């Protein structure tokens, strides 16, 4: 994986390595010295500068977790995307591990995928090729999934006499319902893009283009739709949805009220009202 490319506000930064990609419409400010743990895909993943929730790089400050809007030490980045081969675990590498090594290895993968799920910005998984096992679990941790019709995806672990260990048994039922999730996991079935769209696993399915990046292009289009919105509002909207879906409606409405309250004192809210009145694009600063 290549080094991170910093982007000016509204521009794109990327990490390039392969087929399935994670696109993040990033409205948060970045802490210096944060990097992606090296556990996502074993030894194949290198350091990557990223947003809240990662381990600190050498000499960097401890990261703040959660959805705080107080991190203002770096220039704002509006979009950052990761590109990575997400076909699943390296089975040759896994076969060389002892029983005592497998558990901690899978725990690290699970922790990284959880960190992605907890990113305080919208994330989009673009599946242009294979997303099997851990690759699909990574996609399931994203807010939105798009795929080419020719893409292949599935939780196939039961073929190997194991179960999904990166959150798949929990996130797949939440995405498509318990009964269908059980069917797919029990059968280790692989779906193409059209089939995944039919069961609600992905939001958009595209015919693949000659460049082989149809889903990636769609993901970037979606990210560009998200970019003009208020950064604080985006963070707390994601928080309200994620937390609200885990509780009853009355509690969920209370969560929404608390999240809404976080937007009231922001400068961005006043800027949004002023821009609407003046019929111009807002100039949000994440404050």
PDB file of C-alpha atoms in Angstrom:
ATOM      1  CA  UNK A   1       0.000   0.000   0.000  1.00  0.00           C
ATOM      2  CA  UNK A   2       1.371   3.374  -0.967  1.00  0.00           C
ATOM      3  CA  UNK A   3       1.793   6.341   1.305  1.00  0.00           C
ATOM      4  CA  UNK A   4      -1.161   8.600   2.046  1.00  0.00           C
ATOM      5  CA  UNK A   5      -1.699  11.606  -0.192  1.00  0.00           C
ATOM      6  CA  UNK A   6      -2.860  14.688   1.679  1.00  0.00           C
ATOM      7  CA  UNK A   7      -5.577  16.714  -0.008  1.00  0.00           C
ATOM      8  CA  UNK A   8      -6.719  20.287   0.192  1.00  0.00           C
ATOM      9  CA  UNK A   9     -10.291  20.866   1.427  1.00  0.00           C
ATOM     10  CA  UNK A  10     -12.688  19.427  -1.120  1.00  0.00           C
ATOM     11  CA  UNK A  11     -10.031  17.461  -2.982  1.00  0.00           C
ATOM     12  CA  UNK A  12      -9.234  13.763  -2.990  1.00  0.00           C
ATOM     13  CA  UNK A  13      -6.441  11.857  -1.270  1.00  0.00           C
ATOM     14  CA  UNK A  14      -5.752   8.195  -1.850  1.00  0.00           C
ATOM     15  CA  UNK A  15      -3.943   5.033  -0.884  1.00  0.00           C
ATOM     16  CA  UNK A  16      -3.606   2.689  -3.860  1.00  0.00           C
ATOM     17  CA  UNK A  17      -3.225  -1.061  -3.785  1.00  0.00           C
ATOM     18  CA  UNK A  18      -5.886  -2.943  -5.658  1.00  0.00           C
ATOM     19  CA  UNK A  19      -9.495  -3.889  -6.253  1.00  0.00           C
ATOM     20  CA  UNK A  20     -12.049  -3.340  -3.459  1.00  0.00           C
ATOM     21  CA  UNK A  21     -11.877   0.104  -1.943  1.00  0.00           C
ATOM     22  CA  UNK A  22     -13.032   2.062   1.065  1.00  0.00           C
ATOM     23  CA  UNK A  23     -14.056   5.638   0.344  1.00  0.00           C
ATOM     24  CA  UNK A  24     -14.586   8.043   3.226  1.00  0.00           C
ATOM     25  CA  UNK A  25     -16.245  11.407   2.861  1.00  0.00           C
ATOM     26  CA  UNK A  26     -14.186  12.927   5.622  1.00  0.00           C
ATOM     27  CA  UNK A  27     -15.369  16.062   7.371  1.00  0.00           C
ATOM     28  CA  UNK A  28     -13.305  15.566  10.522  1.00  0.00           C
ATOM     29  CA  UNK A  29     -10.013  17.269  11.240  1.00  0.00           C
ATOM     30  CA  UNK A  30      -7.085  14.891  11.561  1.00  0.00           C
ATOM     31  CA  UNK A  31      -4.813  14.501  14.538  1.00  0.00           C
ATOM     32  CA  UNK A  32      -1.099  14.475  13.674  1.00  0.00           C
ATOM     33  CA  UNK A  33       0.721  11.202  14.052  1.00  0.00           C
ATOM     34  CA  UNK A  34      -2.171   8.793  13.512  1.00  0.00           C
ATOM     35  CA  UNK A  35      -1.762   5.723  11.366  1.00  0.00           C
ATOM     36  CA  UNK A  36      -3.581   2.576  10.370  1.00  0.00           C
ATOM     37  CA  UNK A  37      -2.545  -0.470  12.393  1.00  0.00           C
ATOM     38  CA  UNK A  38      -0.599  -3.090  10.448  1.00  0.00           C
ATOM     39  CA  UNK A  39      -3.093  -5.815  11.302  1.00  0.00           C
ATOM     40  CA  UNK A  40      -5.753  -5.281   8.633  1.00  0.00           C
ATOM     41  CA  UNK A  41      -4.277  -7.693   6.099  1.00  0.00           C
ATOM     42  CA  UNK A  42      -1.286  -9.198   7.836  1.00  0.00           C
ATOM     43  CA  UNK A  43       2.110  -8.090   6.563  1.00  0.00           C
ATOM     44  CA  UNK A  44       0.728  -6.640   3.338  1.00  0.00           C
ATOM     45  CA  UNK A  45      -0.624  -3.449   4.910  1.00  0.00           C
ATOM     46  CA  UNK A  46       1.736  -0.554   5.459  1.00  0.00           C
ATOM     47  CA  UNK A  47       1.271   2.585   7.539  1.00  0.00           C
ATOM     48  CA  UNK A  48      -1.457   4.961   6.460  1.00  0.00           C
ATOM     49  CA  UNK A  49      -2.321   8.338   7.899  1.00  0.00           C
ATOM     50  CA  UNK A  50      -5.985   8.384   8.841  1.00  0.00           C
ATOM     51  CA  UNK A  51      -8.592   9.979  11.093  1.00  0.00           C
ATOM     52  CA  UNK A  52      -9.781   9.509  14.664  1.00  0.00           C
ATOM     53  CA  UNK A  53      -9.655   6.116  16.301  1.00  0.00           C
ATOM     54  CA  UNK A  54      -6.271   4.779  15.104  1.00  0.00           C
ATOM     55  CA  UNK A  55      -3.197   4.024  17.144  1.00  0.00           C
ATOM     56  CA  UNK A  56      -0.712   6.904  17.389  1.00  0.00           C
ATOM     57  CA  UNK A  57       2.437   6.771  15.309  1.00  0.00           C
ATOM     58  CA  UNK A  58       5.785   7.072  17.052  1.00  0.00           C
ATOM     59  CA  UNK A  59       5.960  10.411  18.796  1.00  0.00           C
ATOM     60  CA  UNK A  60       2.353  11.296  18.006  1.00  0.00           C
ATOM     61  CA  UNK A  61      -0.320  12.207  20.531  1.00  0.00           C
ATOM     62  CA  UNK A  62      -2.809   9.676  21.829  1.00  0.00           C
ATOM     63  CA  UNK A  63      -5.846   9.569  19.542  1.00  0.00           C
ATOM     64  CA  UNK A  64      -9.241  10.731  20.681  1.00  0.00           C
ATOM     65  CA  UNK A  65     -12.002   8.193  20.115  1.00  0.00           C
ATOM     66  CA  UNK A  66     -15.664   8.728  19.423  1.00  0.00           C
ATOM     67  CA  UNK A  67     -17.316  11.652  17.679  1.00  0.00           C
ATOM     68  CA  UNK A  68     -15.629  14.658  19.235  1.00  0.00           C
ATOM     69  CA  UNK A  69     -15.513  17.796  17.085  1.00  0.00           C
ATOM     70  CA  UNK A  70     -12.687  19.304  19.120  1.00  0.00           C
ATOM     71  CA  UNK A  71      -9.772  18.084  16.998  1.00  0.00           C
ATOM     72  CA  UNK A  72      -8.520  21.154  15.161  1.00  0.00           C
ATOM     73  CA  UNK A  73      -4.763  20.715  14.976  1.00  0.00           C
ATOM     74  CA  UNK A  74      -4.518  19.868  11.257  1.00  0.00           C
ATOM     75  CA  UNK A  75      -5.910  21.240   8.027  1.00  0.00           C
ATOM     76  CA  UNK A  76      -9.340  19.852   7.261  1.00  0.00           C
ATOM     77  CA  UNK A  77      -9.574  16.966   4.815  1.00  0.00           C
ATOM     78  CA  UNK A  78     -12.892  16.472   3.120  1.00  0.00           C
ATOM     79  CA  UNK A  79     -12.287  13.166   1.369  1.00  0.00           C
ATOM     80  CA  UNK A  80      -9.897  10.353   1.913  1.00  0.00           C
ATOM     81  CA  UNK A  81     -10.110   6.891   0.474  1.00  0.00           C
ATOM     82  CA  UNK A  82      -8.303   3.637   1.071  1.00  0.00           C
ATOM     83  CA  UNK A  83      -7.724   1.146  -1.690  1.00  0.00           C
ATOM     84  CA  UNK A  84      -6.858  -2.404  -0.708  1.00  0.00           C
ATOM     85  CA  UNK A  85      -7.155  -5.964  -1.950  1.00  0.00           C
ATOM     86  CA  UNK A  86     -10.065  -7.183   0.155  1.00  0.00           C
ATOM     87  CA  UNK A  87     -10.557 -10.690  -1.145  1.00  0.00           C
ATOM     88  CA  UNK A  88     -10.263 -12.071   2.367  1.00  0.00           C
ATOM     89  CA  UNK A  89      -7.618 -13.616   4.562  1.00  0.00           C
ATOM     90  CA  UNK A  90      -4.335 -14.892   3.179  1.00  0.00           C
ATOM     91  CA  UNK A  91      -5.005 -18.602   3.734  1.00  0.00           C
ATOM     92  CA  UNK A  92      -1.410 -19.595   2.997  1.00  0.00           C
ATOM     93  CA  UNK A  93      -0.260 -17.242   5.724  1.00  0.00           C
ATOM     94  CA  UNK A  94      -3.029 -18.476   8.064  1.00  0.00           C
ATOM     95  CA  UNK A  95      -2.061 -22.114   7.522  1.00  0.00           C
ATOM     96  CA  UNK A  96       1.406 -21.405   8.909  1.00  0.00           C
ATOM     97  CA  UNK A  97       0.009 -20.041  12.179  1.00  0.00           C
ATOM     98  CA  UNK A  98      -0.258 -22.103  15.325  1.00  0.00           C
ATOM     99  CA  UNK A  99      -3.584 -22.385  17.121  1.00  0.00           C
ATOM    100  CA  UNK A 100      -2.351 -19.912  19.726  1.00  0.00           C
ATOM    101  CA  UNK A 101      -1.557 -17.337  17.017  1.00  0.00           C
ATOM    102  CA  UNK A 102      -4.869 -17.464  15.155  1.00  0.00           C
ATOM    103  CA  UNK A 103      -7.027 -16.017  17.937  1.00  0.00           C
ATOM    104  CA  UNK A 104      -4.946 -12.855  18.524  1.00  0.00           C
ATOM    105  CA  UNK A 105      -4.542 -12.363  14.755  1.00  0.00           C
ATOM    106  CA  UNK A 106      -8.308 -12.457  14.173  1.00  0.00           C
ATOM    107  CA  UNK A 107      -8.866 -10.205  17.193  1.00  0.00           C
ATOM    108  CA  UNK A 108      -6.610  -7.559  15.643  1.00  0.00           C
ATOM    109  CA  UNK A 109      -8.495  -7.762  12.359  1.00  0.00           C
ATOM    110  CA  UNK A 110     -11.785  -7.413  14.228  1.00  0.00           C
ATOM    111  CA  UNK A 111     -10.488  -4.369  16.103  1.00  0.00           C
ATOM    112  CA  UNK A 112      -9.410  -2.625  12.896  1.00  0.00           C
ATOM    113  CA  UNK A 113     -12.745  -3.318  11.209  1.00  0.00           C
ATOM    114  CA  UNK A 114     -14.508  -1.965  14.303  1.00  0.00           C
ATOM    115  CA  UNK A 115     -12.400   1.180  14.082  1.00  0.00           C
ATOM    116  CA  UNK A 116     -13.520   1.626  10.481  1.00  0.00           C
ATOM    117  CA  UNK A 117     -17.147   1.155  11.524  1.00  0.00           C
ATOM    118  CA  UNK A 118     -16.639   3.829  14.201  1.00  0.00           C
ATOM    119  CA  UNK A 119     -15.097   6.435  11.911  1.00  0.00           C
ATOM    120  CA  UNK A 120     -17.053   9.657  12.556  1.00  0.00           C
ATOM    121  CA  UNK A 121     -17.551  10.294   8.818  1.00  0.00           C
ATOM    122  CA  UNK A 122     -19.528   8.577   6.050  1.00  0.00           C
ATOM    123  CA  UNK A 123     -17.722   5.573   4.578  1.00  0.00           C
ATOM    124  CA  UNK A 124     -18.465   3.860   1.268  1.00  0.00           C
ATOM    125  CA  UNK A 125     -17.230   0.420   0.241  1.00  0.00           C
ATOM    126  CA  UNK A 126     -16.679   0.088  -3.512  1.00  0.00           C
ATOM    127  CA  UNK A 127     -16.507  -3.553  -4.636  1.00  0.00           C
ATOM    128  CA  UNK A 128     -15.209  -3.967  -8.157  1.00  0.00           C
ATOM    129  CA  UNK A 129     -13.792  -7.487  -7.790  1.00  0.00           C
ATOM    130  CA  UNK A 130     -13.771 -10.040  -4.985  1.00  0.00           C
ATOM    131  CA  UNK A 131     -14.870  -9.363  -1.407  1.00  0.00           C
ATOM    132  CA  UNK A 132     -14.914 -12.753   0.303  1.00  0.00           C
ATOM    133  CA  UNK A 133     -14.741 -13.432   4.029  1.00  0.00           C
ATOM    134  CA  UNK A 134     -12.804 -10.610   5.662  1.00  0.00           C
ATOM    135  CA  UNK A 135     -13.150  -8.474   2.538  1.00  0.00           C
ATOM    136  CA  UNK A 136     -16.929  -8.476   2.875  1.00  0.00           C
ATOM    137  CA  UNK A 137     -16.672  -7.943   6.631  1.00  0.00           C
ATOM    138  CA  UNK A 138     -14.695  -4.782   5.926  1.00  0.00           C
ATOM    139  CA  UNK A 139     -17.373  -3.663   3.457  1.00  0.00           C
ATOM    140  CA  UNK A 140     -20.098  -4.417   6.017  1.00  0.00           C
ATOM    141  CA  UNK A 141     -18.382  -2.028   8.431  1.00  0.00           C
ATOM    142  CA  UNK A 142     -18.971   0.811   5.966  1.00  0.00           C
ATOM    143  CA  UNK A 143     -22.101   2.954   5.895  1.00  0.00           C
ATOM    144  CA  UNK A 144     -22.813   2.358   2.195  1.00  0.00           C
ATOM    145  CA  UNK A 145     -21.776  -0.396  -0.209  1.00  0.00           C
ATOM    146  CA  UNK A 146     -21.714  -0.219  -4.001  1.00  0.00           C
ATOM    147  CA  UNK A 147     -20.577  -2.944  -6.391  1.00  0.00           C
ATOM    148  CA  UNK A 148     -20.085  -3.797 -10.033  1.00  0.00           C
ATOM    149  CA  UNK A 149     -22.482  -6.401 -11.394  1.00  0.00           C
ATOM    150  CA  UNK A 150     -19.513  -8.710 -11.982  1.00  0.00           C
ATOM    151  CA  UNK A 151     -18.233  -8.407  -8.392  1.00  0.00           C
ATOM    152  CA  UNK A 152     -18.293 -11.447  -6.125  1.00  0.00           C
ATOM    153  CA  UNK A 153     -18.939 -11.271  -2.408  1.00  0.00           C
ATOM    154  CA  UNK A 154     -19.826 -13.575   0.437  1.00  0.00           C
ATOM    155  CA  UNK A 155     -18.992 -14.843   3.899  1.00  0.00           C
ATOM    156  CA  UNK A 156     -17.467 -18.186   2.974  1.00  0.00           C
ATOM    157  CA  UNK A 157     -15.796 -19.133   6.249  1.00  0.00           C
ATOM    158  CA  UNK A 158     -17.970 -22.193   6.959  1.00  0.00           C
ATOM    159  CA  UNK A 159     -16.336 -23.866   3.949  1.00  0.00           C
ATOM    160  CA  UNK A 160     -13.149 -23.777   6.008  1.00  0.00           C
ATOM    161  CA  UNK A 161     -14.893 -25.080   9.132  1.00  0.00           C
ATOM    162  CA  UNK A 162     -14.715 -21.692  10.859  1.00  0.00           C
ATOM    163  CA  UNK A 163     -17.130 -18.771  11.164  1.00  0.00           C
ATOM    164  CA  UNK A 164     -16.791 -15.096  10.227  1.00  0.00           C
ATOM    165  CA  UNK A 165     -14.572 -13.500  12.867  1.00  0.00           C
ATOM    166  CA  UNK A 166     -14.442  -9.848  11.825  1.00  0.00           C
ATOM    167  CA  UNK A 167     -18.000  -8.933  12.701  1.00  0.00           C
ATOM    168  CA  UNK A 168     -19.748 -10.742   9.859  1.00  0.00           C
ATOM    169  CA  UNK A 169     -22.145 -12.757  12.033  1.00  0.00           C
ATOM    170  CA  UNK A 170     -23.360  -9.496  13.592  1.00  0.00           C
ATOM    171  CA  UNK A 171     -23.300  -6.978  10.757  1.00  0.00           C
ATOM    172  CA  UNK A 172     -24.729  -9.152   7.982  1.00  0.00           C
ATOM    173  CA  UNK A 173     -28.011  -9.846   9.874  1.00  0.00           C
ATOM    174  CA  UNK A 174     -28.301  -6.151  10.647  1.00  0.00           C
ATOM    175  CA  UNK A 175     -27.859  -5.361   6.956  1.00  0.00           C
ATOM    176  CA  UNK A 176     -30.156  -7.938   5.332  1.00  0.00           C
ATOM    177  CA  UNK A 177     -32.123  -9.626   8.128  1.00  0.00           C
ATOM    178  CA  UNK A 178     -31.444 -12.625  10.313  1.00  0.00           C
ATOM    179  CA  UNK A 179     -32.988 -15.422   8.237  1.00  0.00           C
ATOM    180  CA  UNK A 180     -31.282 -14.506   4.978  1.00  0.00           C
ATOM    181  CA  UNK A 181     -27.983 -13.836   6.735  1.00  0.00           C
ATOM    182  CA  UNK A 182     -28.100 -17.309   8.263  1.00  0.00           C
ATOM    183  CA  UNK A 183     -28.805 -18.813   4.854  1.00  0.00           C
ATOM    184  CA  UNK A 184     -25.830 -17.068   3.266  1.00  0.00           C
ATOM    185  CA  UNK A 185     -23.433 -17.909   6.109  1.00  0.00           C
ATOM    186  CA  UNK A 186     -24.597 -21.529   6.443  1.00  0.00           C
ATOM    187  CA  UNK A 187     -24.253 -22.094   2.681  1.00  0.00           C
ATOM    188  CA  UNK A 188     -21.085 -19.995   2.208  1.00  0.00           C
ATOM    189  CA  UNK A 189     -22.847 -18.692  -0.898  1.00  0.00           C
ATOM    190  CA  UNK A 190     -21.105 -16.158  -3.147  1.00  0.00           C
ATOM    191  CA  UNK A 191     -23.284 -13.420  -4.672  1.00  0.00           C
ATOM    192  CA  UNK A 192     -22.658 -11.267  -7.704  1.00  0.00           C
ATOM    193  CA  UNK A 193     -23.538  -7.580  -7.745  1.00  0.00           C
ATOM    194  CA  UNK A 194     -27.086  -8.024  -8.983  1.00  0.00           C
ATOM    195  CA  UNK A 195     -27.830 -10.705  -6.386  1.00  0.00           C
ATOM    196  CA  UNK A 196     -26.300  -8.582  -3.626  1.00  0.00           C
ATOM    197  CA  UNK A 197     -28.493  -5.644  -4.653  1.00  0.00           C
ATOM    198  CA  UNK A 198     -31.600  -7.856  -4.663  1.00  0.00           C
ATOM    199  CA  UNK A 199     -31.078  -8.904  -1.035  1.00  0.00           C
ATOM    200  CA  UNK A 200     -30.175  -5.393   0.151  1.00  0.00           C
ATOM    201  CA  UNK A 201     -26.504  -6.063   0.798  1.00  0.00           C
ATOM    202  CA  UNK A 202     -25.446  -3.168  -1.433  1.00  0.00           C
ATOM    203  CA  UNK A 203     -27.120   0.138  -2.317  1.00  0.00           C
ATOM    204  CA  UNK A 204     -26.044   0.458  -5.953  1.00  0.00           C
ATOM    205  CA  UNK A 205     -24.985  -1.996  -8.656  1.00  0.00           C
ATOM    206  CA  UNK A 206     -23.187  -0.856 -11.822  1.00  0.00           C
ATOM    207  CA  UNK A 207     -22.232  -2.520 -15.055  1.00  0.00           C
ATOM    208  CA  UNK A 208     -18.467  -2.886 -15.018  1.00  0.00           C
ATOM    209  CA  UNK A 209     -16.494  -0.530 -17.286  1.00  0.00           C
ATOM    210  CA  UNK A 210     -13.355  -1.164 -19.311  1.00  0.00           C
ATOM    211  CA  UNK A 211     -11.180   0.270 -16.552  1.00  0.00           C
ATOM    212  CA  UNK A 212     -12.654  -2.125 -13.987  1.00  0.00           C
ATOM    213  CA  UNK A 213     -13.545   0.647 -11.525  1.00  0.00           C
ATOM    214  CA  UNK A 214     -17.273   1.282 -12.014  1.00  0.00           C
ATOM    215  CA  UNK A 215     -18.113   0.866  -8.322  1.00  0.00           C
ATOM    216  CA  UNK A 216     -15.196   3.049  -7.307  1.00  0.00           C
ATOM    217  CA  UNK A 217     -16.368   5.856  -9.592  1.00  0.00           C
ATOM    218  CA  UNK A 218     -19.876   5.597  -8.178  1.00  0.00           C
ATOM    219  CA  UNK A 219     -18.489   5.736  -4.648  1.00  0.00           C
ATOM    220  CA  UNK A 220     -16.601   8.917  -5.467  1.00  0.00           C
ATOM    221  CA  UNK A 221     -19.767  10.437  -6.939  1.00  0.00           C
ATOM    222  CA  UNK A 222     -21.592   9.685  -3.693  1.00  0.00           C
ATOM    223  CA  UNK A 223     -18.725  11.128  -1.646  1.00  0.00           C
ATOM    224  CA  UNK A 224     -18.900  14.340  -3.688  1.00  0.00           C
ATOM    225  CA  UNK A 225     -22.597  14.571  -2.835  1.00  0.00           C
ATOM    226  CA  UNK A 226     -21.726  14.373   0.851  1.00  0.00           C
ATOM    227  CA  UNK A 227     -18.887  16.917   0.766  1.00  0.00           C
ATOM    228  CA  UNK A 228     -20.906  20.173   0.772  1.00  0.00           C
ATOM    229  CA  UNK A 229     -22.817  19.266   3.936  1.00  0.00           C
ATOM    230  CA  UNK A 230     -21.999  20.534   7.412  1.00  0.00           C
ATOM    231  CA  UNK A 231     -19.136  18.490   8.935  1.00  0.00           C
ATOM    232  CA  UNK A 232     -20.487  18.469  12.489  1.00  0.00           C
ATOM    233  CA  UNK A 233     -23.958  17.594  11.237  1.00  0.00           C
ATOM    234  CA  UNK A 234     -22.546  14.664   9.259  1.00  0.00           C
ATOM    235  CA  UNK A 235     -20.747  13.304  12.306  1.00  0.00           C
ATOM    236  CA  UNK A 236     -23.696  13.509  14.680  1.00  0.00           C
ATOM    237  CA  UNK A 237     -26.154  12.252  12.030  1.00  0.00           C
ATOM    238  CA  UNK A 238     -24.080   9.088  11.683  1.00  0.00           C
ATOM    239  CA  UNK A 239     -23.880   8.763  15.462  1.00  0.00           C
ATOM    240  CA  UNK A 240     -27.640   9.201  15.864  1.00  0.00           C
ATOM    241  CA  UNK A 241     -28.408   6.582  13.200  1.00  0.00           C
ATOM    242  CA  UNK A 242     -25.891   4.026  14.417  1.00  0.00           C
ATOM    243  CA  UNK A 243     -26.814   4.269  18.077  1.00  0.00           C
ATOM    244  CA  UNK A 244     -30.531   4.662  17.427  1.00  0.00           C
ATOM    245  CA  UNK A 245     -30.743   1.428  15.463  1.00  0.00           C
ATOM    246  CA  UNK A 246     -29.572  -0.549  18.500  1.00  0.00           C
ATOM    247  CA  UNK A 247     -32.332   0.637  20.850  1.00  0.00           C
ATOM    248  CA  UNK A 248     -36.130   1.049  20.972  1.00  0.00           C
ATOM    249  CA  UNK A 249     -37.783   3.998  19.224  1.00  0.00           C
ATOM    250  CA  UNK A 250     -38.313   6.085  22.366  1.00  0.00           C
ATOM    251  CA  UNK A 251     -34.636   5.802  23.300  1.00  0.00           C
ATOM    252  CA  UNK A 252     -33.642   6.404  19.699  1.00  0.00           C
ATOM    253  CA  UNK A 253     -35.612   9.653  19.608  1.00  0.00           C
ATOM    254  CA  UNK A 254     -33.827  10.749  22.787  1.00  0.00           C
ATOM    255  CA  UNK A 255     -30.498  10.011  21.089  1.00  0.00           C
ATOM    256  CA  UNK A 256     -31.568  12.086  18.097  1.00  0.00           C
ATOM    257  CA  UNK A 257     -32.516  14.971  20.387  1.00  0.00           C
ATOM    258  CA  UNK A 258     -29.133  14.847  22.109  1.00  0.00           C
ATOM    259  CA  UNK A 259     -27.306  14.746  18.776  1.00  0.00           C
ATOM    260  CA  UNK A 260     -29.375  17.607  17.373  1.00  0.00           C
ATOM    261  CA  UNK A 261     -28.456  19.675  20.415  1.00  0.00           C
ATOM    262  CA  UNK A 262     -24.791  19.343  19.469  1.00  0.00           C
ATOM    263  CA  UNK A 263     -25.403  21.225  16.213  1.00  0.00           C
ATOM    264  CA  UNK A 264     -27.239  24.191  17.757  1.00  0.00           C
ATOM    265  CA  UNK A 265     -24.224  26.120  19.162  1.00  0.00           C
ATOM    266  CA  UNK A 266     -22.022  25.554  16.076  1.00  0.00           C
ATOM    267  CA  UNK A 267     -20.877  28.306  13.734  1.00  0.00           C
ATOM    268  CA  UNK A 268     -21.716  25.984  10.859  1.00  0.00           C
ATOM    269  CA  UNK A 269     -25.425  26.108  11.715  1.00  0.00           C
ATOM    270  CA  UNK A 270     -25.416  29.897  11.540  1.00  0.00           C
ATOM    271  CA  UNK A 271     -23.413  29.774   8.308  1.00  0.00           C
ATOM    272  CA  UNK A 272     -25.948  27.356   6.803  1.00  0.00           C
ATOM    273  CA  UNK A 273     -28.855  29.649   7.618  1.00  0.00           C
ATOM    274  CA  UNK A 274     -26.997  32.693   6.276  1.00  0.00           C
ATOM    275  CA  UNK A 275     -26.040  30.891   3.062  1.00  0.00           C
ATOM    276  CA  UNK A 276     -29.654  29.801   2.553  1.00  0.00           C
ATOM    277  CA  UNK A 277     -30.847  33.370   3.053  1.00  0.00           C
ATOM    278  CA  UNK A 278     -28.230  34.734   0.634  1.00  0.00           C
ATOM    279  CA  UNK A 279     -28.818  31.907  -1.876  1.00  0.00           C
ATOM    280  CA  UNK A 280     -25.151  30.895  -2.004  1.00  0.00           C
ATOM    281  CA  UNK A 281     -23.161  27.753  -1.201  1.00  0.00           C
ATOM    282  CA  UNK A 282     -22.304  27.518   2.498  1.00  0.00           C
ATOM    283  CA  UNK A 283     -18.694  27.784   3.664  1.00  0.00           C
ATOM    284  CA  UNK A 284     -18.554  25.279   6.485  1.00  0.00           C
ATOM    285  CA  UNK A 285     -15.486  25.027   8.722  1.00  0.00           C
ATOM    286  CA  UNK A 286     -16.453  22.134  10.982  1.00  0.00           C
ATOM    287  CA  UNK A 287     -17.068  24.454  13.928  1.00  0.00           C
TER     288      UNK A 287
END
